[in-house]
C-alpha cells in the first residue's frame, strides 16, 4: 500500500469510511521502533488518534499499540514519536491546531479542522501557557501605563508609546500586584518617559521602579474632564426642556463635545442654537473650548499661564462643574504640564476599548487570559528570555511602518493597528 500518511513511525494498513460518524478510519501499525530494554511483550491495545482531515472529512488513526511489562511488573505502552498520547492526536495535527487557534476564532478553527470547539480551546490554553511562560519584551524609551475595561474589570496595559505597540496586559491594576510585576521587569533604567493617567498607584509605581523617568499625564485624561462638565450641564437642564427638546439635545450631545473650530454647516447651526437658548450651557461650552486651547500652546510656561488665566476667569455660576479639573491641577500639576515638554499620549489604548467591548458583546466568550494570549501570540511574536525571533511583516498601503523610531525591526509586543484591524473584522 502506498504510504499516504507520511509519518516516520506509523504506516497505514487500511483505509475505511465510517458511515455513522462520517470519519475516515486509517488502521496503522508502528514501524522502526525497538522494544524498551528489560521488558517483555504483553499483548496490545487498539487506540484512536486524530489527524488531519482528508478531503474535508475528519480522519482518525487506529493504532494497535504494543503493551509491555517491565522487570518490576509495571505495564507500559510503546512510545509513538509521531503521537501526543495525552491528547490522542498526531503531533503534526496538534501543531497545526495550535496555529489555527491563534490565527482564527475558536469556532472557525474547529469547523475548518473537523474537531470540537472545546478541544480547540484546550489546545490553545496549553499552547499559550507554554509559549508565554517566559514572555518578555525590551523596555521602550517611552512607556505607557494605562488600563482598559474588559470582562467587568479594569486591566493594566503596558505599551511602547512611540511605536504604538501593546507590550502586555495584566488582569488587575491593584498596586500590590502591579508592584511585583513591574519590579520583575528587566532594563527599567532604559525608560525615560512614562505616559499615564491620574491613577495614584501608577505615580507610586513610577517613583519606585522608574526613579529617573519623567511622568507625563496623558492629555486626553485631562481634557475629557472639560467635556464631562458640559455633559453635567446638559443633563441638569433636561427637566426644564420639553420631551421633544430633550430627545433632540441628547441626539446632538456629541456635537457639543466637538471642538468649535471643527463644526461646519448644520452641525454648527445646531450647536449655536443651543448656546443661544441656554446661558449655562453656553458658559460651560466656551469654558470647555478655552481649556482645550491651553493644549495648543507650544511651551510649558505659556500653557501654565494660560491655565491660570482660565481658572481665574471661570464664571462663578458654572465653576463647580469644573471642580474635577481644578482638583486634578492641585494634585497633578507638574505631571500634567510635563506634556508640553514630552508630548506623548496613550491614545493607542483608547482605540482598543470599544472594539474589545464589541467583540465581547458578539459572544466569543473569551476570558481575559485568552484575549491576552491571543493578542501576544497572534501579533507578537512572543519573545522568550534570551531568544531573538525574526518577524515577517505584511505591508499594506497606508499602514504605519513596522520599523521603530531608529529603523530597527520591531519583533516584540503587539502592533495596535494590526490588532484593531482584526478586532474590527471579527477575526480574533
Short mmCIF file of C-alpha atoms in Angstrom, two decimals:
data_model
loop_
_atom_site.label_atom_id
_atom_site.label_comp_id
_atom_site.label_asym_id
_atom_site.label_seq_id
_atom_site.Cartn_x
_atom_site.Cartn_y
_atom_site.Cartn_z
CA UNK A 1 0.00 0.00 0.00
CA UNK A 2 1.23 3.49 -0.83
CA UNK A 3 2.09 5.34 2.38
CA UNK A 4 -0.16 8.40 2.20
CA UNK A 5 0.34 9.28 5.87
CA UNK A 6 3.97 10.35 5.59
CA UNK A 7 4.60 9.62 9.27
CA UNK A 8 8.04 8.29 10.18
CA UNK A 9 6.97 5.69 12.73
CA UNK A 10 3.46 4.73 11.56
CA UNK A 11 2.40 3.03 8.35
CA UNK A 12 -1.18 2.57 7.09
CA UNK A 13 -2.70 -0.88 6.71
CA UNK A 14 -6.21 0.03 5.56
CA UNK A 15 -8.50 2.99 4.89
CA UNK A 16 -12.20 2.83 5.72
CA UNK A 17 -15.02 5.38 5.89
CA UNK A 18 -17.28 5.01 8.91
CA UNK A 19 -20.75 5.94 7.57
CA UNK A 20 -22.15 6.55 11.06
CA UNK A 21 -19.57 9.12 12.16
CA UNK A 22 -18.55 10.22 8.65
CA UNK A 23 -14.92 9.75 9.64
CA UNK A 24 -12.00 8.14 7.84
CA UNK A 25 -10.60 5.29 9.93
CA UNK A 26 -6.99 4.63 8.99
CA UNK A 27 -5.68 1.44 10.59
CA UNK A 28 -1.95 1.73 11.26
CA UNK A 29 0.94 -0.16 12.78
CA UNK A 30 4.17 1.13 14.22
CA UNK A 31 7.44 0.74 12.37
CA UNK A 32 11.10 1.10 13.18
CA UNK A 33 10.59 1.03 16.95
CA UNK A 34 12.65 -1.07 19.34
CA UNK A 35 11.03 -2.52 22.49
CA UNK A 36 12.13 -0.87 25.75
CA UNK A 37 15.11 -2.62 27.37
CA UNK A 38 14.29 -5.07 30.14
CA UNK A 39 10.65 -5.60 29.14
CA UNK A 40 8.54 -8.34 27.63
CA UNK A 41 5.53 -8.08 25.38
CA UNK A 42 2.09 -8.26 26.99
CA UNK A 43 -0.44 -8.01 24.21
CA UNK A 44 -1.62 -4.80 22.53
CA UNK A 45 -4.44 -2.29 22.73
CA UNK A 46 -6.23 -0.55 19.89
CA UNK A 47 -6.17 3.25 20.26
CA UNK A 48 -7.54 6.09 18.13
CA UNK A 49 -5.65 9.31 17.41
CA UNK A 50 -6.89 12.32 15.45
CA UNK A 51 -5.06 13.52 12.36
CA UNK A 52 -5.59 15.98 9.52
CA UNK A 53 -8.90 15.78 7.69
CA UNK A 54 -8.79 14.04 4.32
CA UNK A 55 -10.73 15.86 1.59
CA UNK A 56 -12.59 17.72 4.30
CA UNK A 57 -13.55 14.53 6.18
CA UNK A 58 -12.24 14.04 9.74
CA UNK A 59 -9.58 11.34 10.00
CA UNK A 60 -8.66 9.01 12.86
CA UNK A 61 -5.55 6.81 13.01
CA UNK A 62 -6.40 3.48 14.65
CA UNK A 63 -3.16 2.10 16.06
CA UNK A 64 -2.63 -1.30 17.65
CA UNK A 65 -0.29 -0.13 20.38
CA UNK A 66 2.08 -2.69 21.88
CA UNK A 67 1.94 -3.21 25.63
CA UNK A 68 4.98 -4.23 27.73
CA UNK A 69 5.67 -5.49 31.25
CA UNK A 70 8.75 -4.06 32.96
CA UNK A 71 11.08 -6.07 35.20
CA UNK A 72 9.27 -4.72 38.27
CA UNK A 73 5.82 -5.66 36.97
CA UNK A 74 4.64 -2.29 35.65
CA UNK A 75 2.61 -2.08 32.43
CA UNK A 76 3.80 0.45 29.85
CA UNK A 77 2.95 1.17 26.22
CA UNK A 78 5.33 1.55 23.34
CA UNK A 79 6.37 5.12 22.61
CA UNK A 80 4.83 6.61 19.46
CA UNK A 81 7.09 9.52 18.41
CA UNK A 82 4.51 10.85 15.94
CA UNK A 83 1.75 10.98 18.55
CA UNK A 84 0.73 13.11 21.52
CA UNK A 85 -0.73 10.27 23.55
CA UNK A 86 -2.22 12.57 26.21
CA UNK A 87 -4.41 14.47 23.74
CA UNK A 88 -4.85 11.45 21.44
CA UNK A 89 -3.68 13.41 18.39
CA UNK A 90 -0.76 13.36 15.97
CA UNK A 91 1.94 15.88 16.78
CA UNK A 92 1.69 17.45 13.33
CA UNK A 93 -2.06 17.95 13.69
CA UNK A 94 -1.56 19.33 17.20
CA UNK A 95 0.96 21.90 15.93
CA UNK A 96 -1.43 22.82 13.13
CA UNK A 97 -4.33 23.29 15.55
CA UNK A 98 -2.17 25.44 17.80
CA UNK A 99 -1.53 27.84 14.94
CA UNK A 100 -5.14 27.67 13.74
CA UNK A 101 -6.37 28.59 17.22
CA UNK A 102 -4.09 31.61 17.18
CA UNK A 103 -4.98 32.76 13.65
CA UNK A 104 -8.73 32.08 13.67
CA UNK A 105 -11.62 32.27 16.07
CA UNK A 106 -12.03 29.05 18.03
CA UNK A 107 -15.32 28.29 16.31
CA UNK A 108 -13.80 28.76 12.87
CA UNK A 109 -10.73 26.67 13.72
CA UNK A 110 -12.96 23.86 14.98
CA UNK A 111 -15.24 23.84 11.93
CA UNK A 112 -12.36 24.05 9.48
CA UNK A 113 -10.47 21.15 11.04
CA UNK A 114 -13.35 18.88 11.99
CA UNK A 115 -12.88 18.97 15.76
CA UNK A 116 -14.90 20.27 18.69
CA UNK A 117 -14.55 23.89 19.77
CA UNK A 118 -13.84 22.78 23.33
CA UNK A 119 -10.89 20.74 22.04
CA UNK A 120 -9.50 23.79 20.20
CA UNK A 121 -9.82 25.83 23.40
CA UNK A 122 -7.91 23.22 25.41
CA UNK A 123 -5.18 23.01 22.78
CA UNK A 124 -4.87 26.79 22.75
CA UNK A 125 -4.77 27.08 26.54
CA UNK A 126 -1.93 24.56 26.83
CA UNK A 127 -0.03 26.13 23.94
CA UNK A 128 -0.39 29.66 25.32
CA UNK A 129 0.74 28.56 28.78
CA UNK A 130 3.89 27.03 27.31
CA UNK A 131 4.71 29.81 24.84
CA UNK A 132 4.11 32.69 27.23
CA UNK A 133 5.68 31.17 30.32
CA UNK A 134 8.82 33.28 29.88
CA UNK A 135 7.29 36.13 27.90
CA UNK A 136 9.43 39.24 27.96
CA UNK A 137 9.93 42.40 25.95
CA UNK A 138 12.56 45.12 25.67
CA UNK A 139 11.82 48.23 27.67
CA UNK A 140 10.87 51.18 25.46
CA UNK A 141 12.13 54.72 25.83
CA UNK A 142 8.57 55.99 26.35
CA UNK A 143 6.47 53.60 28.44
CA UNK A 144 2.70 53.84 28.54
CA UNK A 145 0.81 52.79 31.68
CA UNK A 146 -2.94 52.75 31.23
CA UNK A 147 -5.96 50.50 31.62
CA UNK A 148 -8.77 49.09 29.54
CA UNK A 149 -12.17 47.98 30.85
CA UNK A 150 -12.52 44.34 29.92
CA UNK A 151 -14.67 41.49 31.22
CA UNK A 152 -16.18 43.60 34.03
CA UNK A 153 -12.87 44.87 35.33
CA UNK A 154 -10.06 47.34 34.74
CA UNK A 155 -6.97 45.69 33.25
CA UNK A 156 -3.49 47.14 33.39
CA UNK A 157 -1.94 47.86 29.99
CA UNK A 158 1.73 48.44 29.25
CA UNK A 159 2.73 49.89 25.91
CA UNK A 160 5.54 51.26 23.77
CA UNK A 161 4.10 54.72 23.12
CA UNK A 162 6.47 55.81 20.36
CA UNK A 163 5.89 52.67 18.28
CA UNK A 164 2.21 52.12 19.15
CA UNK A 165 2.76 48.61 20.46
CA UNK A 166 0.89 46.85 23.22
CA UNK A 167 3.56 45.16 25.34
CA UNK A 168 1.44 43.34 27.89
CA UNK A 169 -1.84 43.28 29.78
CA UNK A 170 -2.39 42.23 33.37
CA UNK A 171 -5.64 41.06 34.90
CA UNK A 172 -5.69 43.73 37.61
CA UNK A 173 -4.41 47.23 38.31
CA UNK A 174 -4.25 46.70 42.08
CA UNK A 175 -0.99 48.22 43.32
CA UNK A 176 0.30 45.19 45.23
CA UNK A 177 0.00 43.00 42.13
CA UNK A 178 1.49 45.63 39.80
CA UNK A 179 4.35 46.32 42.19
CA UNK A 180 5.52 42.73 41.99
CA UNK A 181 5.02 42.53 38.22
CA UNK A 182 6.74 45.82 37.33
CA UNK A 183 9.54 45.17 39.81
CA UNK A 184 10.44 41.98 37.95
CA UNK A 185 10.79 43.70 34.55
CA UNK A 186 14.30 43.95 33.16
CA UNK A 187 16.07 47.10 31.93
CA UNK A 188 13.77 49.55 33.69
CA UNK A 189 16.58 52.10 33.56
CA UNK A 190 16.02 52.45 29.81
CA UNK A 191 12.65 54.15 30.36
CA UNK A 192 12.98 57.93 30.06
CA UNK A 193 9.32 58.97 29.98
CA UNK A 194 6.19 57.38 31.48
CA UNK A 195 2.84 58.33 29.98
CA UNK A 196 -0.03 57.62 32.39
CA UNK A 197 -3.41 58.72 33.65
CA UNK A 198 -4.13 60.24 37.07
CA UNK A 199 -4.33 56.92 38.92
CA UNK A 200 -2.20 57.35 42.03
CA UNK A 201 -0.80 53.79 42.12
CA UNK A 202 0.79 54.48 38.71
CA UNK A 203 2.55 57.50 40.17
CA UNK A 204 3.87 55.39 43.05
CA UNK A 205 4.97 52.65 40.63
CA UNK A 206 6.88 55.22 38.62
CA UNK A 207 8.62 56.70 41.62
CA UNK A 208 9.67 53.31 42.95
CA UNK A 209 10.64 51.41 39.82
CA UNK A 210 11.49 54.19 37.32
CA UNK A 211 13.03 56.86 39.56
CA UNK A 212 14.80 58.66 36.70
CA UNK A 213 11.85 58.66 34.29
CA UNK A 214 9.67 61.74 33.78
CA UNK A 215 5.97 61.08 34.38
CA UNK A 216 3.55 62.70 31.93
CA UNK A 217 -0.21 62.72 32.46
CA UNK A 218 -1.91 61.81 29.18
CA UNK A 219 -3.68 64.95 27.96
CA UNK A 220 -6.80 63.02 26.95
CA UNK A 221 -7.46 62.12 30.57
CA UNK A 222 -7.30 65.84 31.40
CA UNK A 223 -9.36 67.39 28.60
CA UNK A 224 -12.11 64.79 28.90
CA UNK A 225 -12.97 66.36 32.27
CA UNK A 226 -13.91 69.55 30.41
CA UNK A 227 -16.27 67.52 28.24
CA UNK A 228 -17.73 65.91 31.34
CA UNK A 229 -18.52 69.37 32.73
CA UNK A 230 -20.52 70.18 29.59
CA UNK A 231 -22.28 66.84 29.92
CA UNK A 232 -23.26 67.58 33.52
CA UNK A 233 -24.82 70.87 32.43
CA UNK A 234 -26.66 69.16 29.59
CA UNK A 235 -28.14 66.54 31.90
CA UNK A 236 -29.08 69.12 34.54
CA UNK A 237 -31.26 71.13 32.15
CA UNK A 238 -33.22 68.13 30.86
CA UNK A 239 -36.02 68.67 33.37
CA UNK A 240 -36.61 72.17 32.02
CA UNK A 241 -36.97 71.04 28.41
CA UNK A 242 -39.92 69.66 26.52
CA UNK A 243 -39.89 65.98 25.61
CA UNK A 244 -39.02 66.81 22.01
CA UNK A 245 -36.14 69.09 23.03
CA UNK A 246 -34.78 66.51 25.47
CA UNK A 247 -34.63 63.94 22.70
CA UNK A 248 -33.08 66.44 20.32
CA UNK A 249 -30.44 67.58 22.82
CA UNK A 250 -29.50 64.00 23.62
CA UNK A 251 -29.15 63.24 19.92
CA UNK A 252 -26.91 66.28 19.42
CA UNK A 253 -24.78 65.83 22.54
CA UNK A 254 -21.71 64.72 20.58
CA UNK A 255 -21.75 67.99 18.64
CA UNK A 256 -21.40 69.87 21.93
CA UNK A 257 -18.30 67.82 22.72
CA UNK A 258 -16.61 68.58 19.41
CA UNK A 259 -14.18 71.45 19.03
CA UNK A 260 -15.99 74.54 17.78
CA UNK A 261 -13.43 75.00 15.02
CA UNK A 262 -14.34 71.57 13.61
CA UNK A 263 -18.07 72.28 13.30
CA UNK A 264 -19.44 73.08 9.86
CA UNK A 265 -22.80 73.79 8.27
CA UNK A 266 -25.84 72.36 10.03
CA UNK A 267 -23.75 70.96 12.87
CA UNK A 268 -22.52 74.45 13.67
CA UNK A 269 -26.07 75.85 13.44
CA UNK A 270 -27.38 73.24 15.88
CA UNK A 271 -24.70 73.96 18.48
CA UNK A 272 -25.08 77.71 18.23
CA UNK A 273 -28.84 77.31 18.55
CA UNK A 274 -28.42 75.57 21.91
CA UNK A 275 -25.85 78.12 23.09
CA UNK A 276 -28.21 80.99 22.30
CA UNK A 277 -31.06 79.23 24.08
CA UNK A 278 -29.19 78.22 27.27
CA UNK A 279 -26.79 80.61 29.02
CA UNK A 280 -25.47 77.96 31.45
CA UNK A 281 -24.74 75.55 28.60
CA UNK A 282 -23.02 78.33 26.64
CA UNK A 283 -20.81 79.28 29.59
CA UNK A 284 -19.73 75.66 30.10
CA UNK A 285 -19.23 75.14 26.37
CA UNK A 286 -16.93 78.15 25.95
CA UNK A 287 -15.05 77.25 29.15
CA UNK A 288 -14.51 73.81 27.66
CA UNK A 289 -13.22 75.35 24.42
CA UNK A 290 -10.87 77.68 26.29
CA UNK A 291 -9.50 74.76 28.29
CA UNK A 292 -8.81 72.80 25.10
CA UNK A 293 -6.99 75.86 23.74
CA UNK A 294 -4.40 75.51 26.51
CA UNK A 295 -3.09 72.41 24.73
CA UNK A 296 -2.47 74.47 21.60
CA UNK A 297 0.37 76.22 23.42
CA UNK A 298 3.85 75.22 22.33
CA UNK A 299 5.74 75.96 25.55
CA UNK A 300 5.11 74.78 29.07
CA UNK A 301 5.40 78.25 30.62
CA UNK A 302 2.82 79.65 28.22
CA UNK A 303 0.50 76.70 28.90
CA UNK A 304 0.72 77.21 32.66
CA UNK A 305 -0.03 80.91 32.26
CA UNK A 306 -2.99 80.08 30.00
CA UNK A 307 -4.37 77.67 32.60
CA UNK A 308 -4.04 80.17 35.41
CA UNK A 309 -5.94 82.77 33.34
CA UNK A 310 -8.58 80.16 32.52
CA UNK A 311 -9.10 79.13 36.14
CA UNK A 312 -9.31 82.76 37.30
CA UNK A 313 -11.88 83.65 34.65
CA UNK A 314 -14.30 80.73 35.20
CA UNK A 315 -17.82 82.15 35.64
CA UNK A 316 -18.97 81.60 39.20
CA UNK A 317 -22.27 80.03 38.22
CA UNK A 318 -20.67 77.10 36.39
CA UNK A 319 -17.28 76.89 38.17
CA UNK A 320 -18.43 73.99 40.35
CA UNK A 321 -18.92 71.88 37.22
CA UNK A 322 -15.19 72.15 36.57
CA UNK A 323 -14.14 71.17 40.10
CA UNK A 324 -12.55 67.87 38.89
CA UNK A 325 -10.14 69.84 36.69
CA UNK A 326 -9.29 72.31 39.45
CA UNK A 327 -8.68 69.44 41.90
CA UNK A 328 -6.59 67.48 39.41
CA UNK A 329 -4.40 70.50 38.81
CA UNK A 330 -3.73 70.84 42.53
CA UNK A 331 -2.66 67.20 42.81
CA UNK A 332 -1.05 66.59 39.43
CA UNK A 333 0.01 69.96 38.04
CA UNK A 334 3.72 69.17 37.36
CA UNK A 335 2.83 65.87 35.68
CA UNK A 336 0.10 67.48 33.57
CA UNK A 337 2.39 70.23 32.30
CA UNK A 338 5.23 67.79 31.60
CA UNK A 339 3.18 67.06 28.48
CA UNK A 340 4.34 70.32 26.89
CA UNK A 341 7.95 69.13 27.14
CA UNK A 342 7.20 65.49 26.34
CA UNK A 343 4.03 65.43 24.18
CA UNK A 344 3.11 61.74 24.40
CA UNK A 345 -0.30 60.12 24.87
CA UNK A 346 -1.72 56.63 25.32
CA UNK A 347 -4.32 57.19 22.61
CA UNK A 348 -3.44 53.83 21.05
CA UNK A 349 -5.03 52.08 24.06
CA UNK A 350 -8.29 54.00 23.66
CA UNK A 351 -8.66 52.64 20.12
CA UNK A 352 -8.99 49.15 21.60
CA UNK A 353 -11.65 49.75 24.22
CA UNK A 354 -14.73 49.97 22.04
CA UNK A 355 -13.64 47.17 19.71
CA UNK A 356 -12.85 44.74 22.51
CA UNK A 357 -16.18 45.53 24.13
CA UNK A 358 -17.95 44.89 20.85
CA UNK A 359 -16.19 41.56 20.49
CA UNK A 360 -17.39 40.53 23.93
CA UNK A 361 -20.97 41.52 23.08
CA UNK A 362 -20.80 39.35 19.98
CA UNK A 363 -20.43 36.39 22.32
CA UNK A 364 -17.00 34.99 21.57
CA UNK A 365 -16.75 34.13 25.25
CA UNK A 366 -13.06 34.88 25.59
CA UNK A 367 -11.69 35.20 29.11
CA UNK A 368 -9.13 37.87 29.88
CA UNK A 369 -6.32 35.29 29.76
CA UNK A 370 -7.42 34.14 26.30
CA UNK A 371 -7.62 37.71 25.00
CA UNK A 372 -4.14 38.48 26.27
CA UNK A 373 -2.65 35.27 24.92
CA UNK A 374 -4.32 35.61 21.53
CA UNK A 375 -3.07 39.16 21.14
CA UNK A 376 0.51 38.30 22.09
CA UNK A 377 0.69 35.06 20.10
CA UNK A 378 -1.04 36.42 17.01
CA UNK A 379 0.93 39.63 16.65
CA UNK A 380 3.93 39.36 18.97
CA UNK A 381 5.63 37.19 18.31
CA UNK A 382 6.39 36.18 21.91
CA UNK A 383 9.99 36.54 22.95
CA UNK A 384 11.41 34.06 25.42
CA UNK A 385 14.26 35.24 27.59
CA UNK A 386 17.46 35.31 25.55
CA UNK A 387 15.68 34.44 22.31
CA UNK A 388 15.58 36.50 19.16
CA UNK A 389 12.92 35.74 16.56
CA UNK A 390 12.59 37.05 13.04
CA UNK A 391 9.25 38.64 12.29
CA UNK A 392 7.70 38.53 8.82
CA UNK A 393 5.57 41.57 8.15
CA UNK A 394 2.80 42.09 5.63
CA UNK A 395 2.89 45.61 4.31
CA UNK A 396 -0.37 47.35 3.50
CA UNK A 397 -0.83 50.75 1.86
CA UNK A 398 -1.46 53.42 4.44
CA UNK A 399 -0.34 51.27 7.37
CA UNK A 400 2.38 52.51 9.75
CA UNK A 401 5.80 51.02 9.10
CA UNK A 402 6.74 48.03 11.29
CA UNK A 403 10.09 49.68 11.87
CA UNK A 404 10.83 51.59 15.04
CA UNK A 405 11.97 55.15 15.51
CA UNK A 406 15.59 54.18 14.84
CA UNK A 407 14.81 51.89 11.90
CA UNK A 408 15.08 48.59 13.79
CA UNK A 409 12.59 45.81 13.10
CA UNK A 410 10.07 45.56 15.90
CA UNK A 411 9.81 41.91 16.90
CA UNK A 412 8.09 42.37 20.25
CA UNK A 413 4.71 43.32 21.60
CA UNK A 414 1.51 43.77 19.64
CA UNK A 415 1.04 46.18 16.76
CA UNK A 416 -2.02 48.16 17.78
CA UNK A 417 -3.10 48.91 14.22
CA UNK A 418 -3.00 45.21 13.33
CA UNK A 419 -4.93 44.26 16.45
CA UNK A 420 -7.59 46.90 15.86
CA UNK A 421 -7.99 45.72 12.27
CA UNK A 422 -8.68 42.05 13.13
CA UNK A 423 -10.98 43.04 16.00
CA UNK A 424 -12.95 45.20 13.59
CA UNK A 425 -13.16 42.35 11.07
CA UNK A 426 -14.26 39.84 13.73
CA UNK A 427 -11.30 37.52 13.03
CA UNK A 428 -9.94 37.43 16.57
#
